[in-house]
Coordinates of C-alpha atoms and ligand atoms in Angstrom, one line a residue:
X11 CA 60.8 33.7 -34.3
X12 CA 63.1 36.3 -32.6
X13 CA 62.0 38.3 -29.8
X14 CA 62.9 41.3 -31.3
X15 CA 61.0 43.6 -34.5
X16 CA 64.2 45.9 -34.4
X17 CA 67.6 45.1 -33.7
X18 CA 70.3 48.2 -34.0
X19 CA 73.5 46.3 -33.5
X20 CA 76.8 49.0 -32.6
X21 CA 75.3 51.4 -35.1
X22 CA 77.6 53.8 -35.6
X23 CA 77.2 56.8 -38.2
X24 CA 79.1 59.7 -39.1
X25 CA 78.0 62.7 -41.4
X26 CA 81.9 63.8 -41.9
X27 CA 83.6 64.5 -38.7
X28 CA 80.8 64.2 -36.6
X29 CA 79.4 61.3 -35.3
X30 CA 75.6 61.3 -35.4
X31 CA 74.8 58.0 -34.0
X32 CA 77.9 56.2 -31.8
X33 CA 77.9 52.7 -31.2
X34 CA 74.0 52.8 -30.3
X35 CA 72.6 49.5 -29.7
X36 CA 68.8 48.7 -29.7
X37 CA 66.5 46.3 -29.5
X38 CA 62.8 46.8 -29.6
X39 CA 59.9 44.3 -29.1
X40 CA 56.9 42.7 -31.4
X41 CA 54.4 44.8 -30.7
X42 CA 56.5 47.2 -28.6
X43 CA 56.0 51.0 -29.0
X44 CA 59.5 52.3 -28.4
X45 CA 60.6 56.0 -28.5
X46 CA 63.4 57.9 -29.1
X47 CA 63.6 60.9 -26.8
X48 CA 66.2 63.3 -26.4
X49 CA 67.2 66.9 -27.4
X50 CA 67.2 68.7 -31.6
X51 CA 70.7 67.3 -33.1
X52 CA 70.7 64.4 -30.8
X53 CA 70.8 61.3 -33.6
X54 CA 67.3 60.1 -33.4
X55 CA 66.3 60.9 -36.8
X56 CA 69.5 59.6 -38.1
X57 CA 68.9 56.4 -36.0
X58 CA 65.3 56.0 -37.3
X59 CA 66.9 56.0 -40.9
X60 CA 69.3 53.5 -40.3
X61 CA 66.4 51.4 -39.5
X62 CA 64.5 52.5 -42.6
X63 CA 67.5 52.0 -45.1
X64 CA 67.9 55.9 -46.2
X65 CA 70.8 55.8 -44.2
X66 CA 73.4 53.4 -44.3
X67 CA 75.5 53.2 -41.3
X68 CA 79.4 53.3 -41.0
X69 CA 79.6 49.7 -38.6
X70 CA 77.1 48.0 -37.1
X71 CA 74.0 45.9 -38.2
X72 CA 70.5 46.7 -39.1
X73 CA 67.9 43.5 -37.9
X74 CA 64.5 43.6 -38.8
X75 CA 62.0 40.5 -37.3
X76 CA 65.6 38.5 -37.3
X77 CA 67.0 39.2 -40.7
X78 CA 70.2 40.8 -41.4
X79 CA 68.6 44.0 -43.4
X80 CA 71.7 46.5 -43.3
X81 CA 72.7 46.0 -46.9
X82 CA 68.6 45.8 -48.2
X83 CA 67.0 48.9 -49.5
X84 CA 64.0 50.8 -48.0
X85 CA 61.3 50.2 -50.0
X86 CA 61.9 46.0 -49.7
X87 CA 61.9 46.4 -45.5
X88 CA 58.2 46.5 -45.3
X89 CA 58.0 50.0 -43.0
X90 CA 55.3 52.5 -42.8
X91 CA 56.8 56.2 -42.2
X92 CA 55.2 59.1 -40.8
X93 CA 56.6 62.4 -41.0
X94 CA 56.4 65.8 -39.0
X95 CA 55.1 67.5 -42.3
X96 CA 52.7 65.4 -43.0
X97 CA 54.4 65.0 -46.3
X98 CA 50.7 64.1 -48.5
X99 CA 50.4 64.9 -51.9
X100 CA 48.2 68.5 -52.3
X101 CA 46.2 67.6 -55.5
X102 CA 45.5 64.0 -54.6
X103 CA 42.5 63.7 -52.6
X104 CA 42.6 61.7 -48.9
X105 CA 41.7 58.5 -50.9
X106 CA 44.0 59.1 -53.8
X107 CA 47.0 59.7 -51.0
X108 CA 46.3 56.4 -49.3
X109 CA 46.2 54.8 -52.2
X110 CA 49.3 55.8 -53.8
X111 CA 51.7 53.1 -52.0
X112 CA 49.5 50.4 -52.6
X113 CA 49.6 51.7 -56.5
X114 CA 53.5 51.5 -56.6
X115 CA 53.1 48.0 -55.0
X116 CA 51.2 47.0 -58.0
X117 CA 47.6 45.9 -55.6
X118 CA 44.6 45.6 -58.0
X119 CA 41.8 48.3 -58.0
X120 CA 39.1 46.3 -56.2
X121 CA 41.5 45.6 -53.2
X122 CA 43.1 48.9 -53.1
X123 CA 39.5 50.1 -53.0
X124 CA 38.9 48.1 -50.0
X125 CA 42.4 48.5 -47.9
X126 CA 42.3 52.0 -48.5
X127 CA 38.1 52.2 -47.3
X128 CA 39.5 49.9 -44.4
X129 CA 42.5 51.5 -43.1
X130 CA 40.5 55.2 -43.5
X131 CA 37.5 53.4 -41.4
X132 CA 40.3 52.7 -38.6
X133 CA 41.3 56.4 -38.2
X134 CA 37.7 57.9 -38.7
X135 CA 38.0 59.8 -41.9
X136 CA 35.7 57.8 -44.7
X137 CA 33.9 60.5 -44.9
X138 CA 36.4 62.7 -45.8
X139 CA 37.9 60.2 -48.8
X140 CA 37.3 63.0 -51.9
X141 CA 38.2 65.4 -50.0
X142 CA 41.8 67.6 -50.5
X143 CA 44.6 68.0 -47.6
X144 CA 43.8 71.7 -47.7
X145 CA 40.3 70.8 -46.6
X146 CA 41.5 69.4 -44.1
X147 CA 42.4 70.5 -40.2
X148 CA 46.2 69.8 -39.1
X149 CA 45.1 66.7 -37.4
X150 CA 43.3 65.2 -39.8
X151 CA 45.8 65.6 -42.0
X152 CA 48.1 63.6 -39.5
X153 CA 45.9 61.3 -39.7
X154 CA 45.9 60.8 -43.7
X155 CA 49.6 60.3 -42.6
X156 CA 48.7 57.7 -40.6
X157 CA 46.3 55.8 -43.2
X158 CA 48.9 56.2 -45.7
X159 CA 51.6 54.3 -43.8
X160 CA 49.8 51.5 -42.3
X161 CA 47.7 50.8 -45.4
X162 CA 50.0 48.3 -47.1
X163 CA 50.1 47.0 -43.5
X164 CA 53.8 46.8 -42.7
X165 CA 55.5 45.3 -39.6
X166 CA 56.8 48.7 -38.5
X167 CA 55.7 52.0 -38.2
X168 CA 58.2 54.9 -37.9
X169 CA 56.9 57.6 -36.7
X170 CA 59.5 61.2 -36.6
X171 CA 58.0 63.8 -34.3
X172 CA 54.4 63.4 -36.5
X173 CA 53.0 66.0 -33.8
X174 CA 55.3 68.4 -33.7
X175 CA 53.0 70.7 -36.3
X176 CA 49.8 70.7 -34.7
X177 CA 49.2 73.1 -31.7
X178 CA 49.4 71.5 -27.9
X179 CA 45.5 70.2 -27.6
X180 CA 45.8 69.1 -30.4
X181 CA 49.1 66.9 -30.2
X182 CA 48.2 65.7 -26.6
X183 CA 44.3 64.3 -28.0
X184 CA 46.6 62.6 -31.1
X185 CA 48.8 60.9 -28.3
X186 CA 45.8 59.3 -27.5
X187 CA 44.8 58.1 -31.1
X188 CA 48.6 57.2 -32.2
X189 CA 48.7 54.9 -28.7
X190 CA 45.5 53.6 -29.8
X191 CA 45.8 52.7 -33.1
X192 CA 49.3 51.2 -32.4
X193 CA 48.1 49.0 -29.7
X194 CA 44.6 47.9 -31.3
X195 CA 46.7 46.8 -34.9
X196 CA 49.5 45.4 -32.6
X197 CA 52.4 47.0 -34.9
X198 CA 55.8 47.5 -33.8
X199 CA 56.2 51.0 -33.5
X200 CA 59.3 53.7 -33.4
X201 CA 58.4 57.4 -32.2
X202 CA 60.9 60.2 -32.2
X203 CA 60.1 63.2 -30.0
X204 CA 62.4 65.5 -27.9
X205 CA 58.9 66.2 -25.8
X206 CA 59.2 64.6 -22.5
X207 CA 55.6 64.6 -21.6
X208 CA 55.0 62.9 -25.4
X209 CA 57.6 59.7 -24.6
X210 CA 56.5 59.4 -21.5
X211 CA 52.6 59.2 -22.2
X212 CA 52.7 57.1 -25.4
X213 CA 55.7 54.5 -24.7
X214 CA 56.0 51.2 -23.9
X215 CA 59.6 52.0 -23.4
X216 CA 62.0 54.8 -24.2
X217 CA 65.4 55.3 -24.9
X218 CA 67.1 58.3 -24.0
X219 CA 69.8 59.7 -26.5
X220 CA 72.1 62.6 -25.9
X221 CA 75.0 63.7 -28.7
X222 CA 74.4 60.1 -30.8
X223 CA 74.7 58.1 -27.9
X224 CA 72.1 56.2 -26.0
X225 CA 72.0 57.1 -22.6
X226 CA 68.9 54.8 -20.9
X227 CA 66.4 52.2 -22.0
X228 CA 63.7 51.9 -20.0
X229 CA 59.7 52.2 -18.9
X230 CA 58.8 55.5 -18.8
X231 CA 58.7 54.9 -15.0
X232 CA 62.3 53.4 -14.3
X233 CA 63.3 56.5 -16.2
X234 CA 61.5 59.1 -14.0
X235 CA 62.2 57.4 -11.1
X236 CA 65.9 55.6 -11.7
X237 CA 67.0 57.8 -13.8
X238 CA 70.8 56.3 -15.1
X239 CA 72.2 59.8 -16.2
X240 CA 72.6 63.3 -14.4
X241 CA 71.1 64.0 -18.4
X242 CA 68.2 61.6 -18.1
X243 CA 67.4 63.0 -14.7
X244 CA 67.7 67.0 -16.1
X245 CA 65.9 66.2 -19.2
X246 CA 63.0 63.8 -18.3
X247 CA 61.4 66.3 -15.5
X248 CA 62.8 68.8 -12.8
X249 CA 65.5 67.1 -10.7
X250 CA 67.6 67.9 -7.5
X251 CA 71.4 67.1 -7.2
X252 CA 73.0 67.2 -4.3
X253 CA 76.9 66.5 -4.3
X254 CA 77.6 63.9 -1.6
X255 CA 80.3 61.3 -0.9
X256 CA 79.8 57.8 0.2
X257 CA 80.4 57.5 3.8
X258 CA 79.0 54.0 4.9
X259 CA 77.8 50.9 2.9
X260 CA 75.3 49.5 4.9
X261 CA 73.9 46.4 3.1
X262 CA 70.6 48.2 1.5
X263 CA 71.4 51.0 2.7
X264 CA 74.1 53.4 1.8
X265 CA 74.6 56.3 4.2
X266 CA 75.8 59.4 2.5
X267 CA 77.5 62.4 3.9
X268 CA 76.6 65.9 2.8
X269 CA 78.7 68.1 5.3
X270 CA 77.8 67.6 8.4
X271 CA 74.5 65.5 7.7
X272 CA 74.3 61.5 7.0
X273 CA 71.5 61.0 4.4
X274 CA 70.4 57.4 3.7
X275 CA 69.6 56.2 0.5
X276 CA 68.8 52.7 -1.3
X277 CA 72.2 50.8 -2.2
X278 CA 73.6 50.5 -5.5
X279 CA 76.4 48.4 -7.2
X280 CA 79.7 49.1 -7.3
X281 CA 80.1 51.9 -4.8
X282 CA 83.1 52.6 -2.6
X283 CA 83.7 54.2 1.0
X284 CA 85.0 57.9 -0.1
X285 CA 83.5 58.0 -3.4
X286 CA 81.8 61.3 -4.7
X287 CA 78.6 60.8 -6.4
X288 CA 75.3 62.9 -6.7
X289 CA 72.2 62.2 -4.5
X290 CA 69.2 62.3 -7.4
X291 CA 65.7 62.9 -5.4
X292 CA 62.8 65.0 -7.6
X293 CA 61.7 68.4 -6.3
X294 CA 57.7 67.0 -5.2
X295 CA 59.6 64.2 -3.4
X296 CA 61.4 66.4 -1.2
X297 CA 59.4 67.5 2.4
X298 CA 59.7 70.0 4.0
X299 CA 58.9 71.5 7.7
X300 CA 59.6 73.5 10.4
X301 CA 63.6 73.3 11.4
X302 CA 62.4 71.8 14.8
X303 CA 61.2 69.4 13.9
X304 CA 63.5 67.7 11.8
X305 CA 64.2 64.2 12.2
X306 CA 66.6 61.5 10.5
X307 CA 67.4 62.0 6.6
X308 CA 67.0 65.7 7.0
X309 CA 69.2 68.6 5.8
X310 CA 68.9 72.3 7.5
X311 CA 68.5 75.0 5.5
X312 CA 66.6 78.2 4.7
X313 CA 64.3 79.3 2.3
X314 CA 65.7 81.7 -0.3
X315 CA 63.0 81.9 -2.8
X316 CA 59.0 81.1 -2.5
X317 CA 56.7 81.1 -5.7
X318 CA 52.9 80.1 -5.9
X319 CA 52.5 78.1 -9.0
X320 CA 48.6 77.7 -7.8
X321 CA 48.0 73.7 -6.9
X322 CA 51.7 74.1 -5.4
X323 CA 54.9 76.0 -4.1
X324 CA 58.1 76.1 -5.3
X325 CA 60.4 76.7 -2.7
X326 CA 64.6 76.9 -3.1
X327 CA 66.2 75.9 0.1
X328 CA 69.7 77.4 0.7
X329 CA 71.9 74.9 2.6
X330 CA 75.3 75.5 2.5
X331 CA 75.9 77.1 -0.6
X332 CA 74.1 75.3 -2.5
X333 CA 70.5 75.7 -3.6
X334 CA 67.3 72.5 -3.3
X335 CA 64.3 72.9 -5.1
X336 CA 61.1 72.0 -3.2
X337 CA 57.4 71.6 -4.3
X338 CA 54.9 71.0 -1.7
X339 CA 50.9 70.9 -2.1
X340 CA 50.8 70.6 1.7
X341 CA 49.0 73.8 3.6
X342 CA 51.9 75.2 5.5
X343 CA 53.2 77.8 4.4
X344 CA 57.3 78.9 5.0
X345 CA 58.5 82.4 4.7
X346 CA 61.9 83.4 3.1
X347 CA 64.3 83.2 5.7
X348 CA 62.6 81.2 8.0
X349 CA 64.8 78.0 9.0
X350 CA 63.3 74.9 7.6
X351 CA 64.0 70.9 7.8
X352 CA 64.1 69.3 4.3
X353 CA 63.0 65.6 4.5
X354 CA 64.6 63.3 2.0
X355 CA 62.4 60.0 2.2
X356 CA 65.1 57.4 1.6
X357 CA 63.3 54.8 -1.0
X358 CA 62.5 58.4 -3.1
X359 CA 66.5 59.0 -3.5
X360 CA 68.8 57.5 -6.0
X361 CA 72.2 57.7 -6.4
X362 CA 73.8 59.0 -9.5
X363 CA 77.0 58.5 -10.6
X364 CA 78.9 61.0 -13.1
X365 CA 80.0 58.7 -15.3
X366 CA 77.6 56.3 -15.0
X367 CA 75.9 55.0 -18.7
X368 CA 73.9 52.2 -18.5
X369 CA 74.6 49.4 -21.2
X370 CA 71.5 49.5 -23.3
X371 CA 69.5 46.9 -23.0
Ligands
ADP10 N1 72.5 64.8 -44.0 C1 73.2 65.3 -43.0 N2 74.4 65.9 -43.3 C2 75.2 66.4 -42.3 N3 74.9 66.4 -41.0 C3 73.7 65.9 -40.7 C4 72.8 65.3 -41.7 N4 71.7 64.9 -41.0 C5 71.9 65.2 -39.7 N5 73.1 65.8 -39.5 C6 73.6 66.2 -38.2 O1 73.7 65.0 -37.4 C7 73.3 65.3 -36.0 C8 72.1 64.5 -35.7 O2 71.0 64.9 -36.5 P1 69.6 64.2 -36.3 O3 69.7 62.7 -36.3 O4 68.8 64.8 -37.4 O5 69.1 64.7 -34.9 P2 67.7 64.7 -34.2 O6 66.7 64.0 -35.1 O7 67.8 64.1 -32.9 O8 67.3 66.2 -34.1 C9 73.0 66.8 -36.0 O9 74.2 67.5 -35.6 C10 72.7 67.1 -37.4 O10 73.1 68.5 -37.7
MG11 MG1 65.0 64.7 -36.1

């Protein structure tokens, strides 16, 4: 038995001229809930239909649970989808909706009965079987989604922004449900969201696209916190980026040089005395005090900008020309124009290089 439900070998697909999905490569667990995060027009949904079949990609290969499905049409790959529209049939009742795959799929009455009872049992909404999608709230209408895909219990559920219809308590108490549900049936799942907060609450891991390519796989914790990408970094939460050139390798250690200062930060592979690169730290890692009282891995600067934000303050720290972004819940308090130390606590910083795109993994 492979290792992997999904496997998107070099996928590569091209609507015309432009290339929606280029060379993405894949591979998601049994039981692994992987999403696909990244900004509208990026190639997820056209990635989550080359693993469905309604798209057939221009190279590369298709695996589902180790078989060579590129070539086999959707309704033989045994996926449930979930759309963003819900997409339920409006004068079928909730029952008559979850019932209608199992229908084409030729399942008796007495057993559809039952799967459909089941699977409506699972997601709370029995009660609700005779009733009509307009009766119903946005959620529970998601939910119908939900029945309807998983009821002929297939080895993958596709989900494609399912939340992005329902208002933001709402989508944040489904998160819950979806994460639920998927983990309690076991299911290999793919969820496509360009929200963030959404990948990074639900995942087991996430891959980060950006114009049809994959940028990062990862948890959603290597991503926040090793970000691969000056994207990754930008789009997965509020990031600093200060320009810096390599000065020393020490072992762990590389010391960087931003003007006049030497910053050290954990080493990476690959790097050269003299090279230019980015130093990555996240704006509530950054510290900052009083200028006397700076100490080693600081910068000097002065604060330009102060705004309460209520359980913190967002300060920008002019040094140099260049602008740092600060967020502190400490108690003291700095005034624009005041000088100021900003600590950068080594293990928090990362190094980014430009060009630097992982291999997906
Ligand atoms: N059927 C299509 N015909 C032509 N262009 C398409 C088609 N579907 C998607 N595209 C284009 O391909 C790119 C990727 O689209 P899509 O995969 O839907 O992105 P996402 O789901 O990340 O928003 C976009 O530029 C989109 O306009
Ligand atoms: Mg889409």
């Amino acid at each position: 038995m492979s290792d992997w439900m999904i496997e998107l070998d070099d996928i590569t697909k091209r609507y015309g001229e432009l290339v929606a999905n280029d060379h993405v490569t894949l591979r998601i667990r049994r039981g692994e809930l992987m999403t696909l995060l990244g900004p509208s027009g990026c190639g997820k949904t056209t990635a989550l239909r080359c693993i469905t079949g309604q798209n057939i990609p221009d190279a590369g290969r298709v695996l589902i649970d180790g078989k060579d499905v590129t070539d086999v049409p959707t309704h033989r790959r045994e996926l449930g989808m979930v759309f963003q529209n819900f997409a339920l049939f409006p004068h079928m009742t909730v029952f008559g909706n979850v019932e209608f795959p199992l229908m084409i799929r030729g399942t008796g009455k007495a057993q559809r009965a039952e799967m459909v009872m089941e699977v409506l049992k699972l997601i709370r909404l029995e009660v609700y079987a005779r009733h009509y999608p307009r009766q119903l709230s946005g959620g529970q209408q998601q939910r119908v989604g939900l029945a309807r895909a998983l009821v002929y219990r297939p080895k993958v559920l596709l989900l494609d922004e399912p939340l992005s219809n329902l208002d933001a308590k709402l989508r944040e108490e489904m998160r819950f449900e979806i994460r639920d549900l998927q983990r309690r049936l076991g299911i290999t799942a793919v969820y496509v969201t360009h929200d963030q907060e959404e990948a990074l609450a639900l995942s087991d891991r996430v891959a980060v696209m950006n114009k049809g390519r994959v940028q990062q796989v990862g948890t959603p914790a290597e991503i926040y916190a090793q970000p691969a990408t000056k994207f990754v970094a930008d789009f997965i939460g509020l990031s600093d980026f200060i320009p810096a050139r390599v000065a020393a390798l020490e072992g762990r250690h590389v010391v960087l040089a931003i003007n006049a200062e030497r910053i050290s930060v954990p080493a990476v592979q690959g790097l050269q005395a003299g090279q230019d690169v980015l130093l990555f730290i996240r704006p509530n890692d950054v510290q900052i005090r009083p200028a006397a009282e700076r100490r080693e891995n600081c910068l000097l600067g002065t604060i330009a900008k102060s705004t309460y934000l209520g359980d913190k303050f967002d300060y920008r720290v002019a040094i140099d020309g260049m602008e740092v972004r600060v967020q502190t819940h400490g108690t003291d308090r700095f005034e624009i124009g005041q000088q100021v130390a900003i600590h950068l606590p080594c293990e928090r910083c990362s190094i980014i290089l430009e060009s630097g795109v992982c291999p997906a993994t």
